[in-house]
Short mmCIF file of C-alpha atoms and ligand atoms in Angstrom, two decimals:
data_model
loop_
_atom_site.label_atom_id
_atom_site.label_comp_id
_atom_site.label_asym_id
_atom_site.label_seq_id
_atom_site.Cartn_x
_atom_site.Cartn_y
_atom_site.Cartn_z
CA MET R 521 86.61 379.42 347.18
CA ASP R 522 87.41 380.97 343.87
CA LYS R 523 88.59 378.48 340.89
CA LEU R 524 89.88 379.10 337.35
CA LEU R 525 88.51 378.08 334.30
CA ILE R 526 91.02 377.65 331.35
CA GLU R 527 90.13 376.81 327.74
CA GLY R 528 92.97 375.27 325.94
CA ASN R 529 92.97 377.26 322.72
CA GLY R 530 96.55 377.59 321.45
CA PRO R 531 99.77 379.16 321.53
CA LEU R 532 100.75 381.74 324.31
CA THR R 533 101.63 384.96 322.40
CA GLY R 534 102.66 388.43 323.20
CA ASP R 535 104.28 390.47 326.14
CA VAL R 536 104.09 390.01 329.89
CA ARG R 537 105.62 392.00 332.78
CA ILE R 538 106.90 390.12 335.92
CA SER R 539 106.35 391.46 339.64
CA GLY R 540 108.58 391.86 342.32
CA ALA R 541 110.03 388.21 343.86
CA LYS R 542 107.51 386.82 346.44
CA ASN R 543 110.47 384.98 348.01
CA ALA R 544 112.80 388.09 348.18
CA VAL R 545 110.16 390.42 349.25
CA LEU R 546 109.05 388.52 352.08
CA PRO R 547 112.57 388.43 354.02
CA ILE R 548 113.11 392.15 352.99
CA LEU R 549 109.73 393.16 354.96
CA THR R 550 110.95 391.34 357.93
CA ALA R 551 114.23 392.83 357.61
CA THR R 552 112.83 396.13 358.17
CA LEU R 553 112.47 395.33 361.55
CA LEU R 554 116.32 395.53 362.24
CA GLY R 555 116.23 399.46 361.44
CA SER R 556 115.93 402.05 363.77
CA THR R 557 114.04 404.18 361.16
CA ALA R 558 111.59 403.70 358.43
CA SER R 559 111.94 401.56 355.36
CA ARG R 560 110.42 402.15 351.64
CA ILE R 561 110.46 398.95 349.59
CA ASN R 562 109.47 399.35 345.83
CA ASN R 563 108.32 396.91 343.33
CA VAL R 564 106.26 394.99 346.01
CA PRO R 565 104.03 392.31 344.18
CA HIS R 566 100.13 392.29 345.39
CA LEU R 567 100.28 388.95 346.61
CA ASN R 568 98.46 387.28 349.35
CA ASP R 569 101.60 386.19 351.40
CA VAL R 570 102.85 390.00 351.39
CA THR R 571 99.33 391.22 352.88
CA THR R 572 99.91 388.24 355.69
CA THR R 573 103.36 389.77 356.21
CA MET R 574 102.12 393.53 356.36
CA SER R 575 99.31 392.35 358.46
CA LEU R 576 101.83 390.38 361.00
CA LEU R 577 104.00 393.55 360.91
CA GLY R 578 101.04 395.59 361.81
CA ARG R 579 100.03 393.37 364.72
CA MET R 580 103.53 393.79 366.07
CA GLY R 581 102.97 397.43 366.31
CA CYS R 582 104.74 398.77 362.96
CA GLN R 583 103.32 401.48 361.05
CA LEU R 584 102.75 400.46 357.57
CA THR R 585 101.74 402.81 354.59
CA MET R 586 101.12 401.25 350.80
CA GLY R 587 102.06 403.51 348.19
CA ASP R 588 99.92 403.67 344.80
CA ASN R 589 102.47 401.72 342.81
CA MET R 590 103.61 398.70 344.57
CA GLN R 591 105.18 400.75 347.23
CA VAL R 592 105.32 399.60 350.73
CA GLU R 593 106.53 401.82 353.71
CA VAL R 594 107.49 400.24 357.18
CA ASP R 595 108.11 402.34 359.88
CA PRO R 596 109.35 399.65 362.98
CA SER R 597 109.98 402.14 365.63
CA THR R 598 106.89 401.73 367.15
CA ILE R 599 106.77 398.14 367.58
CA ASN R 600 105.32 396.92 370.96
CA ASP R 601 104.82 393.10 370.37
CA TYR R 602 107.34 390.60 369.27
CA ALA R 603 105.24 387.34 368.65
CA ALA R 604 104.07 385.64 365.43
CA PRO R 605 100.84 383.46 366.54
CA TYR R 606 99.74 380.80 364.98
CA ASP R 607 96.78 382.00 363.47
CA LEU R 608 98.91 383.94 361.10
CA VAL R 609 102.22 381.51 360.78
CA ARG R 610 99.88 378.41 359.61
CA THR R 611 98.78 380.42 356.64
CA MET R 612 102.06 381.64 355.69
CA ARG R 613 105.26 379.41 356.72
CA ALA R 614 107.55 382.26 355.57
CA SER R 615 106.31 384.17 359.03
CA ILE R 616 109.40 382.39 360.73
CA LEU R 617 111.46 385.01 358.89
CA VAL R 618 110.54 387.18 361.87
CA LEU R 619 112.61 385.24 364.28
CA GLY R 620 115.86 386.39 363.32
CA PRO R 621 115.09 390.21 363.55
CA LEU R 622 113.15 390.04 366.59
CA VAL R 623 115.93 388.09 368.53
CA ALA R 624 118.73 390.29 367.03
CA ARG R 625 117.39 393.97 367.29
CA TYR R 626 114.86 393.23 370.27
CA GLY R 627 116.08 390.30 372.33
CA GLN R 628 112.83 388.43 372.13
CA ALA R 629 110.41 386.80 369.95
CA GLU R 630 107.43 384.31 370.57
CA VAL R 631 107.19 382.47 366.96
CA SER R 632 104.80 379.54 366.40
CA LEU R 633 106.65 376.85 364.97
CA PRO R 634 105.49 376.57 361.22
CA GLY R 635 104.55 373.15 361.16
CA GLY R 636 104.83 371.14 357.77
CA CYS R 637 102.87 371.78 354.47
CA ALA R 638 101.72 369.98 351.15
CA ILE R 639 105.28 369.62 350.29
CA GLY R 640 107.17 368.48 353.25
CA ALA R 641 107.78 368.45 356.75
CA ARG R 642 109.44 371.87 356.56
CA PRO R 643 111.73 371.83 359.69
CA VAL R 644 113.35 374.85 360.90
CA ASN R 645 115.80 373.09 363.39
CA LEU R 646 118.87 374.84 361.43
CA HIS R 647 117.30 378.51 362.15
CA ILE R 648 116.97 377.30 366.01
CA GLU R 649 120.21 375.89 366.18
CA GLY R 650 122.30 379.01 364.36
CA LEU R 651 120.71 381.28 367.17
CA ARG R 652 121.50 379.36 369.63
CA ALA R 653 125.02 379.21 368.42
CA MET R 654 124.48 382.93 368.55
CA GLY R 655 123.93 382.79 371.98
CA ALA R 656 120.16 382.87 372.10
CA ASP R 657 118.22 381.00 374.61
CA ILE R 658 115.23 379.06 372.88
CA THR R 659 113.11 376.58 374.24
CA ILE R 660 109.93 375.15 372.27
CA ASP R 661 107.01 374.75 373.92
CA GLY R 662 103.10 374.54 373.19
CA GLY R 663 104.08 374.75 369.31
CA TYR R 664 105.82 377.84 370.06
CA ILE R 665 109.56 379.02 369.48
CA ARG R 666 110.28 381.22 372.65
CA ALA R 667 113.61 383.08 372.21
CA LYS R 668 115.51 385.34 374.66
CA ALA R 669 118.83 387.02 374.13
CA GLY R 670 121.06 389.82 375.07
CA ARG R 671 123.16 391.12 372.26
CA LEU R 672 123.75 388.30 370.05
CA LYS R 673 127.63 387.41 369.27
CA GLY R 674 129.14 386.16 366.24
CA ALA R 675 129.68 382.44 365.66
CA ASN R 676 130.90 379.88 362.90
CA ILE R 677 127.78 378.23 361.64
CA HIS R 678 128.03 375.41 359.26
CA LEU R 679 124.62 374.39 357.97
CA GLU R 680 123.89 370.64 357.36
CA THR R 681 121.47 371.44 354.79
CA VAL R 682 121.06 374.19 352.29
CA THR R 683 118.27 376.17 353.65
CA VAL R 684 117.08 379.51 351.78
CA THR R 685 114.84 380.99 354.99
CA GLY R 686 117.49 379.50 357.35
CA THR R 687 120.14 381.26 355.77
CA GLU R 688 118.19 384.60 356.01
CA ASN R 689 117.05 384.56 359.24
CA LEU R 690 120.61 383.73 360.37
CA LEU R 691 122.00 386.42 357.94
CA MET R 692 119.42 388.85 359.42
CA ALA R 693 120.43 388.32 362.95
CA ALA R 694 124.28 388.26 362.30
CA THR R 695 123.94 391.65 360.90
CA LEU R 696 123.37 393.02 364.58
CA ALA R 697 125.54 390.74 366.39
CA ARG R 698 128.91 391.33 368.31
CA GLY R 699 131.80 390.06 366.35
CA GLN R 700 132.25 388.31 363.06
CA THR R 701 129.47 385.42 361.91
CA VAL R 702 130.55 383.01 359.00
CA ILE R 703 127.56 380.89 357.55
CA GLU R 704 129.15 377.99 355.67
CA ASN R 705 127.00 375.92 353.10
CA ALA R 706 124.71 379.10 352.77
CA ALA R 707 121.99 379.29 350.09
CA ARG R 708 123.10 381.22 347.16
CA GLU R 709 119.54 381.85 345.67
CA PRO R 710 119.02 385.29 344.17
CA GLU R 711 116.33 386.24 346.82
CA VAL R 712 119.24 385.56 349.39
CA VAL R 713 121.47 388.11 347.43
CA ASP R 714 118.27 390.49 347.35
CA LEU R 715 118.24 390.12 351.12
CA ALA R 716 121.94 390.86 351.67
CA ASN R 717 121.87 393.87 349.17
CA TYR R 718 118.81 395.37 351.31
CA LEU R 719 120.62 394.61 354.74
CA THR R 720 124.00 396.39 352.94
CA ALA R 721 122.00 399.52 352.05
CA MET R 722 120.78 399.34 355.76
CA GLY R 723 124.32 399.68 356.64
CA ALA R 724 125.21 395.97 357.41
CA LYS R 725 128.62 394.79 356.94
CA ILE R 726 127.96 391.47 354.38
CA GLN R 727 130.78 389.69 352.17
CA GLY R 728 129.80 386.55 350.04
CA ALA R 729 126.47 387.26 349.11
CA GLY R 730 125.70 384.50 346.18
CA THR R 731 128.46 382.31 347.54
CA SER R 732 128.23 379.39 350.07
CA THR R 733 130.00 380.98 352.48
CA LEU R 734 128.65 384.36 354.09
CA VAL R 735 130.88 386.35 356.45
CA ILE R 736 129.20 389.23 358.57
CA ASP R 737 130.59 391.78 360.62
CA GLY R 738 128.26 393.00 363.29
CA VAL R 739 127.46 396.63 363.63
CA ASP R 740 125.48 398.58 366.47
CA ASP R 741 122.66 399.88 364.39
CA LEU R 742 121.06 399.66 361.06
CA TYR R 743 118.79 402.30 359.39
CA GLY R 744 115.63 402.16 356.89
CA THR R 745 116.22 402.70 353.42
CA ASP R 746 114.70 403.16 349.99
CA TYR R 747 115.28 399.58 348.43
CA THR R 748 113.69 397.79 345.14
CA VAL R 749 112.84 394.17 345.29
CA VAL R 750 114.27 392.18 342.35
CA ALA R 751 111.92 390.34 339.74
CA ASP R 752 110.51 387.00 340.43
CA ARG R 753 112.54 384.15 338.84
CA ILE R 754 109.67 381.56 339.50
CA GLU R 755 107.27 383.83 337.60
CA THR R 756 109.49 384.49 334.61
CA GLY R 757 110.06 380.51 334.14
CA THR R 758 106.25 379.73 334.65
CA PHE R 759 105.39 382.20 331.62
CA LEU R 760 108.25 380.79 329.69
CA VAL R 761 107.46 376.98 330.18
CA GLY R 762 103.73 377.78 329.36
CA ALA R 763 104.72 379.37 326.07
CA ALA R 764 107.18 376.55 325.35
CA ALA R 765 104.36 373.93 326.14
CA SER R 766 101.90 375.74 323.95
CA ARG R 767 104.43 376.00 321.03
CA GLY R 768 104.07 379.94 321.54
CA LYS R 769 106.15 382.89 321.15
CA ILE R 770 106.50 385.57 324.45
CA CYS R 771 108.49 388.19 325.71
CA VAL R 772 108.94 388.26 329.75
CA LYS R 773 109.60 391.70 330.54
CA ASP R 774 111.11 393.75 333.47
CA THR R 775 113.20 390.16 334.47
CA VAL R 776 116.57 389.55 335.39
CA PRO R 777 117.80 386.58 332.98
CA SER R 778 121.24 385.98 334.85
CA ASN R 779 119.21 384.22 337.31
CA MET R 780 117.72 382.21 335.45
CA ASN R 781 120.62 380.40 333.80
CA SER R 782 119.91 376.49 334.74
CA VAL R 783 115.72 377.11 333.49
CA LEU R 784 116.95 378.76 330.38
CA ASP R 785 119.31 376.07 329.42
CA LYS R 786 116.54 373.21 329.83
CA LEU R 787 113.90 375.33 327.96
CA THR R 788 116.90 375.50 324.93
CA GLU R 789 117.62 371.80 325.46
CA ALA R 790 113.72 371.56 324.95
CA GLY R 791 113.93 373.39 321.63
CA ALA R 792 113.18 376.86 322.42
CA ASP R 793 114.62 379.46 320.45
CA ILE R 794 115.63 382.20 323.11
CA THR R 795 116.76 385.66 323.01
CA ILE R 796 117.60 387.67 326.23
CA GLY R 797 118.42 391.39 326.68
CA ASP R 798 119.10 393.30 330.05
CA ASP R 799 115.71 392.68 331.50
CA TRP R 800 113.73 390.61 329.26
CA ILE R 801 113.67 387.36 327.80
CA GLU R 802 112.00 386.37 324.29
CA LEU R 803 111.29 382.53 323.75
CA ASP R 804 109.97 381.43 320.54
CA MET R 805 109.01 377.51 319.62
CA HIS R 806 108.49 378.47 316.11
CA GLY R 807 105.32 376.26 316.57
CA GLU R 808 107.25 373.29 317.06
CA ARG R 809 106.29 370.86 319.65
CA PRO R 810 108.80 370.99 322.62
CA GLN R 811 111.54 368.02 322.93
CA ALA R 812 111.55 365.88 326.61
CA VAL R 813 114.28 367.04 329.09
CA ASN R 814 115.65 365.56 331.94
CA VAL R 815 115.58 367.43 335.08
CA THR R 816 117.01 367.03 338.71
CA THR R 817 116.33 369.62 341.05
CA ALA R 818 118.81 370.97 343.69
CA PRO R 819 119.61 374.41 345.59
CA TYR R 820 120.60 377.26 343.38
CA PRO R 821 122.37 377.65 341.20
CA ASP R 822 121.36 374.32 339.95
CA PHE R 823 117.85 373.58 338.73
CA PRO R 824 115.00 375.24 341.04
CA THR R 825 112.49 372.88 342.90
CA ASP R 826 109.85 375.89 342.34
CA MET R 827 110.21 374.92 338.76
CA GLN R 828 109.80 371.34 338.64
CA ALA R 829 105.92 371.06 338.48
CA GLN R 830 105.91 373.45 335.38
CA PHE R 831 108.52 371.14 333.90
CA CYS R 832 106.32 368.14 334.54
CA VAL R 833 103.90 369.65 332.60
CA LEU R 834 106.45 370.68 329.54
CA ASN R 835 107.41 367.08 329.32
CA ALA R 836 103.91 365.66 329.71
CA VAL R 837 103.16 366.87 326.21
CA ALA R 838 106.89 367.02 324.78
CA SER R 839 108.16 364.74 322.40
CA GLY R 840 110.11 361.86 323.85
CA THR R 841 110.31 360.22 327.45
CA SER R 842 111.93 362.20 330.50
CA LYS R 843 112.65 361.78 333.93
CA ILE R 844 112.36 364.45 336.79
CA THR R 845 114.17 364.11 339.92
CA GLU R 846 113.05 366.06 343.14
CA THR R 847 116.11 366.11 345.38
CA VAL R 848 114.72 369.42 347.91
CA PHE R 849 111.56 368.20 349.21
CA GLU R 850 110.00 364.88 350.21
CA ASN R 851 106.67 365.20 348.65
CA ARG R 852 106.69 367.64 346.08
CA PHE R 853 104.83 365.45 343.30
CA MET R 854 101.15 366.36 344.70
CA HIS R 855 100.37 367.69 341.01
CA ILE R 856 101.09 364.41 339.41
CA ASN R 857 97.95 362.74 340.14
CA GLU R 858 95.90 365.71 338.99
CA LEU R 859 98.11 365.54 335.57
CA GLN R 860 97.29 361.96 335.02
CA ARG R 861 93.62 363.09 335.32
CA MET R 862 94.06 364.94 332.62
CA GLY R 863 95.93 362.37 330.39
CA ALA R 864 99.51 362.81 331.40
CA ASP R 865 101.56 359.69 330.98
CA ILE R 866 103.29 359.91 333.92
CA ASN R 867 104.84 357.38 336.78
CA ILE R 868 105.99 357.96 340.13
CA ASP R 869 109.00 356.20 341.69
CA GLY R 870 110.11 357.39 344.73
CA ASN R 871 111.61 361.09 344.18
CA SER R 872 111.37 360.71 340.27
CA VAL R 873 108.85 360.59 337.90
CA THR R 874 108.99 359.05 334.11
CA ILE R 875 106.85 361.05 331.68
CA LYS R 876 105.94 359.85 328.21
CA GLY R 877 104.93 362.67 326.30
CA VAL R 878 101.55 363.07 324.58
CA GLU R 879 100.43 365.59 322.16
CA ARG R 880 97.64 366.86 324.03
CA LEU R 881 96.14 366.55 327.22
CA THR R 882 92.57 366.63 328.27
CA ALA R 883 90.51 368.92 330.43
CA ALA R 884 89.22 367.87 333.28
CA PRO R 885 88.34 368.97 337.01
CA VAL R 886 91.42 369.45 339.17
CA MET R 887 92.56 371.04 342.39
CA ALA R 888 95.25 373.28 343.53
CA THR R 889 97.31 371.63 346.10
CA ASP R 890 100.67 374.09 346.77
CA LEU R 891 101.90 377.28 344.89
CA ARG R 892 103.69 375.96 342.28
CA ALA R 893 101.74 373.02 341.46
CA SER R 894 98.75 375.26 340.89
CA ALA R 895 100.40 377.28 338.60
CA SER R 896 101.64 373.87 336.64
CA LEU R 897 97.82 373.19 336.72
CA ILE R 898 97.23 376.40 334.61
CA LEU R 899 100.05 375.60 332.32
CA ALA R 900 98.32 372.07 331.73
CA ALA R 901 95.05 373.33 331.00
CA LEU R 902 96.35 375.62 328.30
CA VAL R 903 97.42 372.56 326.19
CA ALA R 904 94.15 370.28 326.83
CA ASP R 905 91.28 370.04 324.79
CA GLY R 906 88.40 371.55 326.46
CA GLU R 907 87.65 373.70 329.40
CA THR R 908 89.72 372.62 332.76
CA SER R 909 88.47 374.22 336.11
CA VAL R 910 91.32 374.57 338.73
CA SER R 911 89.80 374.86 342.20
CA ARG R 912 91.18 376.14 345.64
CA VAL R 913 93.07 378.91 343.53
CA TYR R 914 93.77 380.40 347.14
CA HIS R 915 97.50 378.74 346.76
CA ILE R 916 98.09 380.29 343.51
CA ASP R 917 96.88 383.91 344.84
CA ARG R 918 99.69 383.57 347.76
CA GLY R 919 102.51 383.63 345.07
CA TYR R 920 101.49 384.92 341.54
CA GLU R 921 100.15 388.50 341.02
CA ARG R 922 97.10 388.73 338.98
CA ILE R 923 97.65 385.50 337.14
CA GLU R 924 94.72 385.26 335.22
CA GLU R 925 95.10 389.03 333.79
CA LYS R 926 98.60 387.95 332.74
CA PHE R 927 97.77 384.47 331.02
CA HIS R 928 94.74 386.59 329.44
CA GLN R 929 97.54 389.06 328.12
CA LEU R 930 99.33 386.39 326.46
CA GLY R 931 95.94 385.11 324.81
CA ALA R 932 95.00 382.58 327.36
CA GLU R 933 91.16 381.91 327.51
CA ILE R 934 91.09 382.05 331.12
CA ARG R 935 88.53 383.53 334.03
CA ARG R 936 87.67 383.14 337.65
CA ALA R 937 84.71 382.04 338.96
CA SER R 938 83.46 381.43 342.41
CA ASP R 939 83.54 377.45 343.41
C1 EPZ V 1430 112.31 378.47 350.54
O1 EPZ V 1430 111.53 377.43 351.49
C2 EPZ V 1430 111.15 379.10 349.66
N1 EPZ V 1430 110.32 379.90 350.34
C3 EPZ V 1430 110.48 377.73 348.81
O2 EPZ V 1430 109.86 378.49 347.98
C4 EPZ V 1430 111.59 377.35 348.36
O3 EPZ V 1430 110.92 376.02 347.67
C5 EPZ V 1430 112.86 376.58 348.97
O4 EPZ V 1430 113.13 377.75 349.70
C6 EPZ V 1430 113.59 375.78 348.22
O5 EPZ V 1430 114.27 376.79 347.57
C7 EPZ V 1430 110.51 381.00 350.43
O6 EPZ V 1430 111.39 381.67 350.42
C8 EPZ V 1430 109.67 381.76 351.53
P1 EPZ V 1430 114.45 375.28 352.77
P2 EPZ V 1430 112.63 377.21 352.59
O7 EPZ V 1430 114.78 375.51 354.11
O8 EPZ V 1430 113.55 378.02 353.16
C9 EPZ V 1430 115.39 370.89 354.65
C10 EPZ V 1430 107.59 378.86 347.14
O9 EPZ V 1430 106.79 378.11 346.10
N2 EPZ V 1430 115.45 372.02 355.85
O10 EPZ V 1430 115.46 375.94 351.79
O11 EPZ V 1430 111.55 376.66 353.69
C11 EPZ V 1430 113.79 371.01 354.23
O12 EPZ V 1430 113.29 370.06 354.91
C12 EPZ V 1430 108.14 378.21 348.22
O13 EPZ V 1430 107.64 379.82 346.64
C13 EPZ V 1430 115.77 371.48 357.32
O14 EPZ V 1430 116.24 370.32 357.38
O15 EPZ V 1430 112.89 375.78 351.99
C14 EPZ V 1430 114.19 370.79 353.00
O16 EPZ V 1430 114.32 369.59 352.56
C15 EPZ V 1430 107.95 376.83 348.23
N3 EPZ V 1430 115.77 372.21 358.52
C16 EPZ V 1430 115.45 371.96 352.44
O17 EPZ V 1430 116.02 372.04 353.91
C17 EPZ V 1430 115.60 373.48 358.38
O18 EPZ V 1430 116.03 374.07 359.59
C18 EPZ V 1430 115.29 372.86 351.56
O19 EPZ V 1430 114.21 373.54 352.39
C19 EPZ V 1430 115.04 374.08 357.33
C20 EPZ V 1430 115.15 373.42 355.93
#
């Protein structure tokens, strides 16, 4: 297994380009299954989770072609298998996103239950209940979701919890159902909007994308199309926090500032001088230490849970005391123990942490546990005296494209080594 070695050597400076969003490209790739013809998806990030999804679609009989500059063409017309086996799903929970398309277009699916992960139990009951409401016959046995359906029928679905992939699975299924589906308390994340935009380009009839109520009028067929994936707002936020924590000045390009308001507001509160353009964000700390900021995570448009670990690092070296509360997942503080080993003054109390900022952290060998926690350990290493080694880097490779190259472009002393 690989590890990353990072020297805490001063502020991040320079420009970095953002890749396509992991959490948009995954549902969009599975949504290609809904089309009767091939789609070409552009701005696809080179991530392990993307490779896994492409392997899954390939195993189902789809024809995939990788273009030379981040393009993927998916032709679902040769599909001959409607299963997502355990050995693939356990490596990537988001494989559950084939369920909606398979049931809607092919009337059958056999998808392994994703099971939990480091950050929580991650149930999929709302995905299943929603599809049942649309007429799917779903049984669960032997760790598998087995679904059968004739043509799905439109339904009124109220999601008791805001669920991103739950909204996405039901949205995809509703596009080919007979009649109208209303999804209330739907997720509003930009990645859900990007999926809705792709589905609309395929011929779907969707109203309310980006709001908490989606109205979908089912159509008889959808057609493949060309689509470019939205930029990754979490990758964007991760680099901005790295610059803020290290008292640097960077410009993040090929991104979507309007998807970042809650994060940019908190960075401004922390003392960052932020300038935004159409597709770029500049952050300048003027060499100053960040101020501690209180954060509570919640579904979009509120502060994203996927940025919580990064702000733990910012507050760990900020001036003052702060509180971070995690309301989305029940176990998303795995990074705290690692940060404490690096000298952070953090106390966990239930779903909150209290952080007293220190001037600098101290390098230590640390271990990545989940995707965003791993990225936060890199940020911590940037503001730690000495060389930090971050092991189990495969967590990072799932969701960040060429992360050490991009940090290196910003002046970080970072290199990959084998464990
Ligand atoms: C998506 O996960 C993202 N993954 C996560 O990003 C992200 O952290 C999360 O949304 C929240 O924004 C992808 O989009 C591939 P949820 P998802 O369903 O959809 C409960 C990353 O780092 N729930 O919105 O699996 C659940 O327990 C990953 O890129 C149910 O109770 O998350 C949780 O408490 C990590 N029943 C809450 O909803 C269900 O059927 C939100 O989970 C589904 C969810």
